[in-house]
Amino acid sequence: MTVVARVGSVTLDCPDPRALADFYQAVTGADREHDSDDTVALAAVPPGGINLCFQRVADHRPPRWPDPSAPQQFHLDLYAEDPAAALARMIELGAALAPHQPGEGRWTVLLDPAGHPFCLAAAP
């Protein structure tokens, strides 16, 4: 199959781009490529991967996963060599365990500080 394009970045809507970027920067170790009041972009880790970006939305309403009346819209899957240590650190940084955990131990669902669900699993 011919590659037409590659994914360059994923942008998350949020009420405070800098605060949410701070969280993901601490989790991933990514450097900031752009920083303004309305948008923040983190560099891809590893280089050549996907950048994470954050944009201000004045009336941001976070998802209420798994409630279909306010769906998650998308989620990130994050991998860690030591998932237990990563989980503890993410909670220290402001993440919360989601009340619904369907992974049966294969992954853990967390909510970032703006309410977006994401999954944490062991590195493949």
PDB file of C-alpha atoms in Angstrom, residues 3-79:
ATOM      1  CA  VAL A   3       1.629   5.885   1.996  1.00  0.00           C
ATOM      2  CA  VAL A   4      -0.217   9.090   1.232  1.00  0.00           C
ATOM      3  CA  ALA A   5       0.437  10.848   4.542  1.00  0.00           C
ATOM      4  CA  ARG A   6       1.527  10.142   8.103  1.00  0.00           C
ATOM      5  CA  VAL A   7       0.011  11.319  11.354  1.00  0.00           C
ATOM      6  CA  GLY A   8       1.982  14.310  12.572  1.00  0.00           C
ATOM      7  CA  SER A   9       0.110  15.348  15.687  1.00  0.00           C
ATOM      8  CA  VAL A  10      -2.920  14.811  17.857  1.00  0.00           C
ATOM      9  CA  THR A  11      -4.582  17.916  19.321  1.00  0.00           C
ATOM     10  CA  LEU A  12      -6.633  17.841  22.512  1.00  0.00           C
ATOM     11  CA  ASP A  13      -9.254  20.478  23.248  1.00  0.00           C
ATOM     12  CA  CYS A  14      -9.016  21.776  26.800  1.00  0.00           C
ATOM     13  CA  PRO A  15      -9.733  24.820  28.981  1.00  0.00           C
ATOM     14  CA  ASP A  16      -6.042  25.509  29.775  1.00  0.00           C
ATOM     15  CA  PRO A  17      -3.480  24.381  27.175  1.00  0.00           C
ATOM     16  CA  ARG A  18      -0.437  25.161  29.308  1.00  0.00           C
ATOM     17  CA  ALA A  19      -1.716  23.222  32.320  1.00  0.00           C
ATOM     18  CA  LEU A  20      -2.568  20.153  30.242  1.00  0.00           C
ATOM     19  CA  ALA A  21       0.732  20.402  28.351  1.00  0.00           C
ATOM     20  CA  ASP A  22       2.539  20.516  31.712  1.00  0.00           C
ATOM     21  CA  PHE A  23       0.915  17.187  32.633  1.00  0.00           C
ATOM     22  CA  TYR A  24       1.781  15.428  29.369  1.00  0.00           C
ATOM     23  CA  GLN A  25       5.252  16.980  29.277  1.00  0.00           C
ATOM     24  CA  ALA A  26       5.967  15.513  32.712  1.00  0.00           C
ATOM     25  CA  VAL A  27       4.593  12.124  31.603  1.00  0.00           C
ATOM     26  CA  THR A  28       6.410  11.900  28.258  1.00  0.00           C
ATOM     27  CA  GLY A  29       9.517  14.043  28.782  1.00  0.00           C
ATOM     28  CA  ALA A  30       8.750  15.894  25.547  1.00  0.00           C
ATOM     29  CA  ASP A  31      10.087  19.380  24.868  1.00  0.00           C
ATOM     30  CA  ARG A  32       7.768  22.246  23.972  1.00  0.00           C
ATOM     31  CA  GLU A  33       7.885  23.260  20.330  1.00  0.00           C
ATOM     32  CA  HIS A  34       5.271  26.006  20.589  1.00  0.00           C
ATOM     33  CA  ASP A  35       3.737  27.806  23.575  1.00  0.00           C
ATOM     34  CA  SER A  36       1.069  30.507  23.477  1.00  0.00           C
ATOM     35  CA  ASP A  37      -2.016  31.383  25.502  1.00  0.00           C
ATOM     36  CA  ASP A  38      -4.233  29.408  23.134  1.00  0.00           C
ATOM     37  CA  THR A  39      -2.060  26.544  21.876  1.00  0.00           C
ATOM     38  CA  VAL A  40       0.871  24.460  23.069  1.00  0.00           C
ATOM     39  CA  ALA A  41       2.706  21.801  21.054  1.00  0.00           C
ATOM     40  CA  LEU A  42       5.008  19.150  22.467  1.00  0.00           C
ATOM     41  CA  ALA A  43       7.704  17.542  20.348  1.00  0.00           C
ATOM     42  CA  ALA A  44       7.336  13.919  19.368  1.00  0.00           C
ATOM     43  CA  VAL A  45       8.986  11.362  21.654  1.00  0.00           C
ATOM     44  CA  PRO A  46      10.751   9.526  20.122  1.00  0.00           C
ATOM     45  CA  PRO A  47      11.690  11.916  17.280  1.00  0.00           C
ATOM     46  CA  GLY A  48       9.653  11.179  14.191  1.00  0.00           C
ATOM     47  CA  GLY A  49       6.679  10.045  16.278  1.00  0.00           C
ATOM     48  CA  ILE A  50       3.461  11.926  16.899  1.00  0.00           C
ATOM     49  CA  ASN A  51       3.394  15.390  18.463  1.00  0.00           C
ATOM     50  CA  LEU A  52       0.853  16.150  21.187  1.00  0.00           C
ATOM     51  CA  CYS A  53      -0.833  19.536  20.937  1.00  0.00           C
ATOM     52  CA  PHE A  54      -3.326  21.317  23.166  1.00  0.00           C
ATOM     53  CA  GLN A  55      -5.775  24.035  22.174  1.00  0.00           C
ATOM     54  CA  ARG A  56      -7.946  26.295  24.293  1.00  0.00           C
ATOM     55  CA  VAL A  57     -11.693  25.815  23.940  1.00  0.00           C
ATOM     56  CA  ALA A  58     -13.676  28.374  25.932  1.00  0.00           C
ATOM     57  CA  ASP A  59     -16.648  26.104  26.626  1.00  0.00           C
ATOM     58  CA  HIS A  60     -14.716  22.844  27.002  1.00  0.00           C
ATOM     59  CA  ARG A  61     -16.863  20.030  28.331  1.00  0.00           C
ATOM     60  CA  PRO A  62     -14.799  16.999  29.276  1.00  0.00           C
ATOM     61  CA  PRO A  63     -15.932  13.518  28.322  1.00  0.00           C
ATOM     62  CA  ARG A  64     -17.636  11.425  30.985  1.00  0.00           C
ATOM     63  CA  TRP A  65     -16.296   8.040  29.957  1.00  0.00           C
ATOM     64  CA  PRO A  66     -17.937   5.558  29.565  1.00  0.00           C
ATOM     65  CA  ASP A  67     -21.160   7.666  29.523  1.00  0.00           C
ATOM     66  CA  PRO A  68     -22.316   7.797  25.873  1.00  0.00           C
ATOM     67  CA  SER A  69     -24.083  11.135  26.448  1.00  0.00           C
ATOM     68  CA  ALA A  70     -20.619  12.780  26.707  1.00  0.00           C
ATOM     69  CA  PRO A  71     -18.391  10.338  24.779  1.00  0.00           C
ATOM     70  CA  GLN A  72     -14.612  10.204  24.953  1.00  0.00           C
ATOM     71  CA  GLN A  73     -14.256  11.165  21.257  1.00  0.00           C
ATOM     72  CA  PHE A  74     -10.758   9.625  21.227  1.00  0.00           C
ATOM     73  CA  HIS A  75      -8.150   8.448  23.700  1.00  0.00           C
ATOM     74  CA  LEU A  76      -4.409   8.016  23.912  1.00  0.00           C
ATOM     75  CA  ASP A  77      -2.669   4.738  24.654  1.00  0.00           C
ATOM     76  CA  LEU A  78       0.543   5.230  26.627  1.00  0.00           C
ATOM     77  CA  TYR A  79       3.082   2.461  27.201  1.00  0.00           C
TER      78      TYR A  79
END
